[in-house]
Amino acid sequence: MTKAPFVAMAAATAALGTALGSLALQLRADGYEQYVESVATFSVLMYVTAALVVVTWVRDGRPHAN
C-alpha cells in the first residue's frame, strides 16, 4: 500500500485532536465546564487513533511472510 492514505489519515486525526484540545481550553476559559471533559476525552481519542494509524502504516511496510 502507498504511504499517502496513512499519512493523510494520521495528519487529519492529529489535527482534529489539536483543534479539539484547543476548543476544550477555550470552553474552560469561557466557563463551560460541563463540556470540557467530553471534548478533552474526544481530543485524546483522536491522538490515540492517529498513533494507531501510524502503527498500522509501519506494520504494513514490513515484508509479509508466506
Tab-separated table of N, CA, C and O in Angstrom:
chain	number	residue	atom	x	y	z
A	1	MET	N	0.842	-1.180	0.000
A	1	MET	CA	0.000	0.000	0.000
A	1	MET	C	0.886	1.242	0.000
A	1	MET	O	1.976	1.232	0.545
A	2	THR	N	0.400	2.303	-0.576
A	2	THR	CA	1.185	3.520	-0.611
A	2	THR	C	1.113	4.242	0.731
A	2	THR	O	0.258	3.952	1.561
A	3	LYS	N	2.006	5.197	0.893
A	3	LYS	CA	2.067	5.931	2.154
A	3	LYS	C	0.969	6.979	2.278
A	3	LYS	O	0.591	7.354	3.371
A	4	ALA	N	0.467	7.479	1.168
A	4	ALA	CA	-0.445	8.617	1.190
A	4	ALA	C	-1.681	8.425	2.077
A	4	ALA	O	-2.009	9.323	2.864
A	5	PRO	N	-2.408	7.324	1.987
A	5	PRO	CA	-3.597	7.211	2.851
A	5	PRO	C	-3.259	7.219	4.340
A	5	PRO	O	-3.991	7.797	5.137
A	6	PHE	N	-2.144	6.586	4.700
A	6	PHE	CA	-1.759	6.539	6.105
A	6	PHE	C	-1.346	7.912	6.606
A	6	PHE	O	-1.745	8.335	7.693
A	7	VAL	N	-0.554	8.607	5.811
A	7	VAL	CA	-0.083	9.932	6.211
A	7	VAL	C	-1.249	10.904	6.315
A	7	VAL	O	-1.358	11.658	7.287
A	8	ALA	N	-2.133	10.883	5.335
A	8	ALA	CA	-3.279	11.792	5.347
A	8	ALA	C	-4.195	11.514	6.536
A	8	ALA	O	-4.664	12.447	7.207
A	9	MET	N	-4.447	10.247	6.807
A	9	MET	CA	-5.335	9.889	7.916
A	9	MET	C	-4.704	10.260	9.258
A	9	MET	O	-5.383	10.808	10.143
A	10	ALA	N	-3.426	9.972	9.440
A	10	ALA	CA	-2.753	10.302	10.698
A	10	ALA	C	-2.702	11.813	10.899
A	10	ALA	O	-2.953	12.312	11.998
A	11	ALA	N	-2.398	12.553	9.836
A	11	ALA	CA	-2.328	14.011	9.945
A	11	ALA	C	-3.694	14.618	10.238
A	11	ALA	O	-3.812	15.535	11.060
A	12	ALA	N	-4.725	14.102	9.588
A	12	ALA	CA	-6.069	14.639	9.798
A	12	ALA	C	-6.565	14.371	11.218
A	12	ALA	O	-7.142	15.257	11.859
A	13	THR	N	-6.332	13.188	11.720
A	13	THR	CA	-6.804	12.881	13.070
A	13	THR	C	-5.987	13.631	14.122
A	13	THR	O	-6.538	14.067	15.134
A	14	ALA	N	-4.680	13.806	13.892
A	14	ALA	CA	-3.876	14.596	14.829
A	14	ALA	C	-4.310	16.060	14.809
A	14	ALA	O	-4.372	16.713	15.857
A	15	ALA	N	-4.614	16.579	13.623
A	15	ALA	CA	-5.090	17.965	13.530
A	15	ALA	C	-6.435	18.125	14.236
A	15	ALA	O	-6.671	19.132	14.924
A	16	LEU	N	-7.305	17.142	14.085
A	16	LEU	CA	-8.588	17.192	14.778
A	16	LEU	C	-8.388	17.125	16.292
A	16	LEU	O	-9.058	17.834	17.045
A	17	GLY	N	-7.460	16.299	16.740
A	17	GLY	CA	-7.155	16.234	18.163
A	17	GLY	C	-6.637	17.559	18.696
A	17	GLY	O	-7.005	17.993	19.792
A	18	THR	N	-5.807	18.230	17.917
A	18	THR	CA	-5.286	19.532	18.313
A	18	THR	C	-6.406	20.572	18.374
A	18	THR	O	-6.489	21.362	19.323
A	19	ALA	N	-7.272	20.565	17.367
A	19	ALA	CA	-8.389	21.516	17.353
A	19	ALA	C	-9.327	21.286	18.529
A	19	ALA	O	-9.794	22.245	19.171
A	20	LEU	N	-9.595	20.031	18.837
A	20	LEU	CA	-10.482	19.737	19.962
A	20	LEU	C	-9.831	20.091	21.299
A	20	LEU	O	-10.516	20.536	22.225
A	21	GLY	N	-8.524	19.888	21.409
A	21	GLY	CA	-7.818	20.298	22.623
A	21	GLY	C	-7.886	21.796	22.827
A	21	GLY	O	-8.099	22.291	23.945
A	22	SER	N	-7.720	22.527	21.744
A	22	SER	CA	-7.832	23.979	21.804
A	22	SER	C	-9.248	24.402	22.186
A	22	SER	O	-9.436	25.326	22.983
A	23	LEU	N	-10.229	23.721	21.612
A	23	LEU	CA	-11.621	24.016	21.955
A	23	LEU	C	-11.892	23.739	23.435
A	23	LEU	O	-12.589	24.518	24.101
A	24	ALA	N	-11.337	22.662	23.965
A	24	ALA	CA	-11.533	22.350	25.382
A	24	ALA	C	-10.956	23.450	26.268
A	24	ALA	O	-11.581	23.847	27.261
A	25	LEU	N	-9.784	23.953	25.898
A	25	LEU	CA	-9.189	25.042	26.678
A	25	LEU	C	-10.047	26.306	26.589
A	25	LEU	O	-10.234	27.014	27.590
A	26	GLN	N	-10.575	26.593	25.410
A	26	GLN	CA	-11.427	27.771	25.244
A	26	GLN	C	-12.740	27.612	26.010
A	26	GLN	O	-13.222	28.569	26.624
A	27	LEU	N	-13.304	26.418	26.001
A	27	LEU	CA	-14.529	26.180	26.765
A	27	LEU	C	-14.297	26.383	28.251
A	27	LEU	O	-15.146	26.951	28.952
A	28	ARG	N	-13.150	25.917	28.737
A	28	ARG	CA	-12.834	26.095	30.157
A	28	ARG	C	-12.691	27.579	30.489
A	28	ARG	O	-13.184	28.046	31.517
A	29	ALA	N	-12.026	28.315	29.599
A	29	ALA	CA	-11.838	29.749	29.838
A	29	ALA	C	-13.160	30.508	29.818
A	29	ALA	O	-13.326	31.500	30.535
A	30	ASP	N	-14.097	30.047	29.009
A	30	ASP	CA	-15.394	30.717	28.892
A	30	ASP	C	-16.403	30.256	29.933
A	30	ASP	O	-17.521	30.768	29.974
A	31	GLY	N	-16.040	29.266	30.739
A	31	GLY	CA	-16.913	28.837	31.819
A	31	GLY	C	-17.851	27.691	31.490
A	31	GLY	O	-18.787	27.427	32.238
A	32	TYR	N	-17.637	27.007	30.394
A	32	TYR	CA	-18.492	25.870	30.024
A	32	TYR	C	-17.872	24.560	30.529
A	32	TYR	O	-17.557	23.663	29.763
A	33	GLU	N	-17.733	24.464	31.837
A	33	GLU	CA	-17.060	23.312	32.449
A	33	GLU	C	-17.747	21.991	32.153
A	33	GLU	O	-17.097	20.951	32.093
A	34	GLN	N	-19.049	21.988	31.958
A	34	GLN	CA	-19.771	20.729	31.755
A	34	GLN	C	-19.399	20.057	30.442
A	34	GLN	O	-19.623	18.862	30.281
A	35	TYR	N	-18.811	20.804	29.494
A	35	TYR	CA	-18.452	20.232	28.204
A	35	TYR	C	-16.966	19.915	28.066
A	35	TYR	O	-16.567	19.222	27.141
A	36	VAL	N	-16.163	20.421	28.970
A	36	VAL	CA	-14.709	20.306	28.837
A	36	VAL	C	-14.264	18.845	28.859
A	36	VAL	O	-13.450	18.430	28.029
A	37	GLU	N	-14.775	18.057	29.768
A	37	GLU	CA	-14.327	16.675	29.892
A	37	GLU	C	-14.640	15.860	28.631
A	37	GLU	O	-13.794	15.097	28.154
A	38	SER	N	-15.810	16.038	28.075
A	38	SER	CA	-16.190	15.297	26.869
A	38	SER	C	-15.317	15.682	25.681
A	38	SER	O	-14.837	14.820	24.946
A	39	VAL	N	-15.093	16.967	25.501
A	39	VAL	CA	-14.282	17.431	24.375
A	39	VAL	C	-12.830	17.005	24.558
A	39	VAL	O	-12.172	16.562	23.605
A	40	ALA	N	-12.311	17.092	25.772
A	40	ALA	CA	-10.932	16.683	26.035
A	40	ALA	C	-10.760	15.176	25.824
A	40	ALA	O	-9.742	14.732	25.276
A	41	THR	N	-11.742	14.398	26.224
A	41	THR	CA	-11.679	12.950	26.012
A	41	THR	C	-11.657	12.620	24.526
A	41	THR	O	-10.879	11.774	24.074
A	42	PHE	N	-12.479	13.298	23.762
A	42	PHE	CA	-12.502	13.066	22.323
A	42	PHE	C	-11.196	13.508	21.679
A	42	PHE	O	-10.723	12.885	20.728
A	43	SER	N	-10.584	14.557	22.201
A	43	SER	CA	-9.285	15.011	21.703
A	43	SER	C	-8.221	13.934	21.910
A	43	SER	O	-7.458	13.616	20.991
A	44	VAL	N	-8.189	13.366	23.088
A	44	VAL	CA	-7.228	12.291	23.372
A	44	VAL	C	-7.514	11.080	22.489
A	44	VAL	O	-6.596	10.433	21.983
A	45	LEU	N	-8.768	10.782	22.271
A	45	LEU	CA	-9.146	9.673	21.402
A	45	LEU	C	-8.619	9.879	19.985
A	45	LEU	O	-8.169	8.934	19.333
A	46	MET	N	-8.646	11.103	19.500
A	46	MET	CA	-8.128	11.397	18.154
A	46	MET	C	-6.615	11.196	18.095
A	46	MET	O	-6.084	10.687	17.108
A	47	TYR	N	-5.898	11.588	19.160
A	47	TYR	CA	-4.452	11.349	19.192
A	47	TYR	C	-4.133	9.857	19.225
A	47	TYR	O	-3.204	9.391	18.571
A	48	VAL	N	-4.896	9.093	19.982
A	48	VAL	CA	-4.698	7.644	20.031
A	48	VAL	C	-4.973	7.027	18.668
A	48	VAL	O	-4.230	6.155	18.195
A	49	THR	N	-6.022	7.484	18.008
A	49	THR	CA	-6.341	6.991	16.669
A	49	THR	C	-5.221	7.303	15.693
A	49	THR	O	-4.834	6.453	14.882
A	50	ALA	N	-4.670	8.504	15.760
A	50	ALA	CA	-3.546	8.869	14.891
A	50	ALA	C	-2.346	7.965	15.153
A	50	ALA	O	-1.674	7.519	14.212
A	51	ALA	N	-2.077	7.676	16.409
A	51	ALA	CA	-0.960	6.786	16.739
A	51	ALA	C	-1.205	5.378	16.207
A	51	ALA	O	-0.280	4.731	15.689
A	52	LEU	N	-2.429	4.893	16.295
A	52	LEU	CA	-2.738	3.559	15.781
A	52	LEU	C	-2.632	3.504	14.256
A	52	LEU	O	-2.227	2.479	13.698
A	53	VAL	N	-2.959	4.590	13.587
A	53	VAL	CA	-2.785	4.646	12.134
A	53	VAL	C	-1.303	4.561	11.783
A	53	VAL	O	-0.918	3.858	10.848
A	54	VAL	N	-0.466	5.244	12.543
A	54	VAL	CA	0.979	5.179	12.302
A	54	VAL	C	1.492	3.763	12.546
A	54	VAL	O	2.306	3.243	11.775
A	55	VAL	N	1.027	3.112	13.593
A	55	VAL	CA	1.434	1.726	13.865
A	55	VAL	C	1.006	0.817	12.715
A	55	VAL	O	1.773	-0.043	12.268
A	56	THR	N	-0.186	1.012	12.203
A	56	THR	CA	-0.661	0.220	11.067
A	56	THR	C	0.200	0.468	9.841
A	56	THR	O	0.531	-0.457	9.093
A	57	TRP	N	0.593	1.714	9.624
A	57	TRP	CA	1.447	2.075	8.495
A	57	TRP	C	2.794	1.363	8.609
A	57	TRP	O	3.293	0.800	7.635
A	58	VAL	N	3.374	1.382	9.799
A	58	VAL	CA	4.667	0.715	9.997
A	58	VAL	C	4.539	-0.785	9.776
A	58	VAL	O	5.374	-1.394	9.115
A	59	ARG	N	3.496	-1.362	10.322
A	59	ARG	CA	3.317	-2.816	10.165
A	59	ARG	C	3.037	-3.196	8.720
A	59	ARG	O	3.433	-4.265	8.258
A	60	ASP	N	2.352	-2.330	7.979
A	60	ASP	CA	2.072	-2.602	6.574
A	60	ASP	C	3.340	-2.538	5.736
A	60	ASP	O	3.442	-3.221	4.729
A	61	GLY	N	4.296	-1.734	6.150
A	61	GLY	CA	5.537	-1.564	5.399
A	61	GLY	C	6.504	-2.719	5.552
A	61	GLY	O	7.443	-2.863	4.760
A	62	ARG	N	6.313	-3.545	6.568
A	62	ARG	CA	7.214	-4.682	6.759
A	62	ARG	C	6.926	-5.785	5.757
A	62	ARG	O	5.782	-5.949	5.320
A	63	PRO	N	7.939	-6.544	5.403
A	63	PRO	CA	7.699	-7.643	4.452
A	63	PRO	C	6.760	-8.687	5.054
A	63	PRO	O	6.793	-8.969	6.253
A	64	HIS	N	5.933	-9.236	4.206
A	64	HIS	CA	4.970	-10.251	4.644
A	64	HIS	C	5.572	-11.643	4.479
A	64	HIS	O	6.152	-11.961	3.456
A	65	ALA	N	5.413	-12.467	5.498
A	65	ALA	CA	5.911	-13.850	5.450
A	65	ALA	C	4.807	-14.759	4.911
A	65	ALA	O	3.648	-14.641	5.295
A	66	ASN	N	5.181	-15.657	4.034
A	66	ASN	CA	4.195	-16.608	3.496
A	66	ASN	C	4.409	-17.973	4.075
A	66	ASN	O	5.384	-18.550	4.121
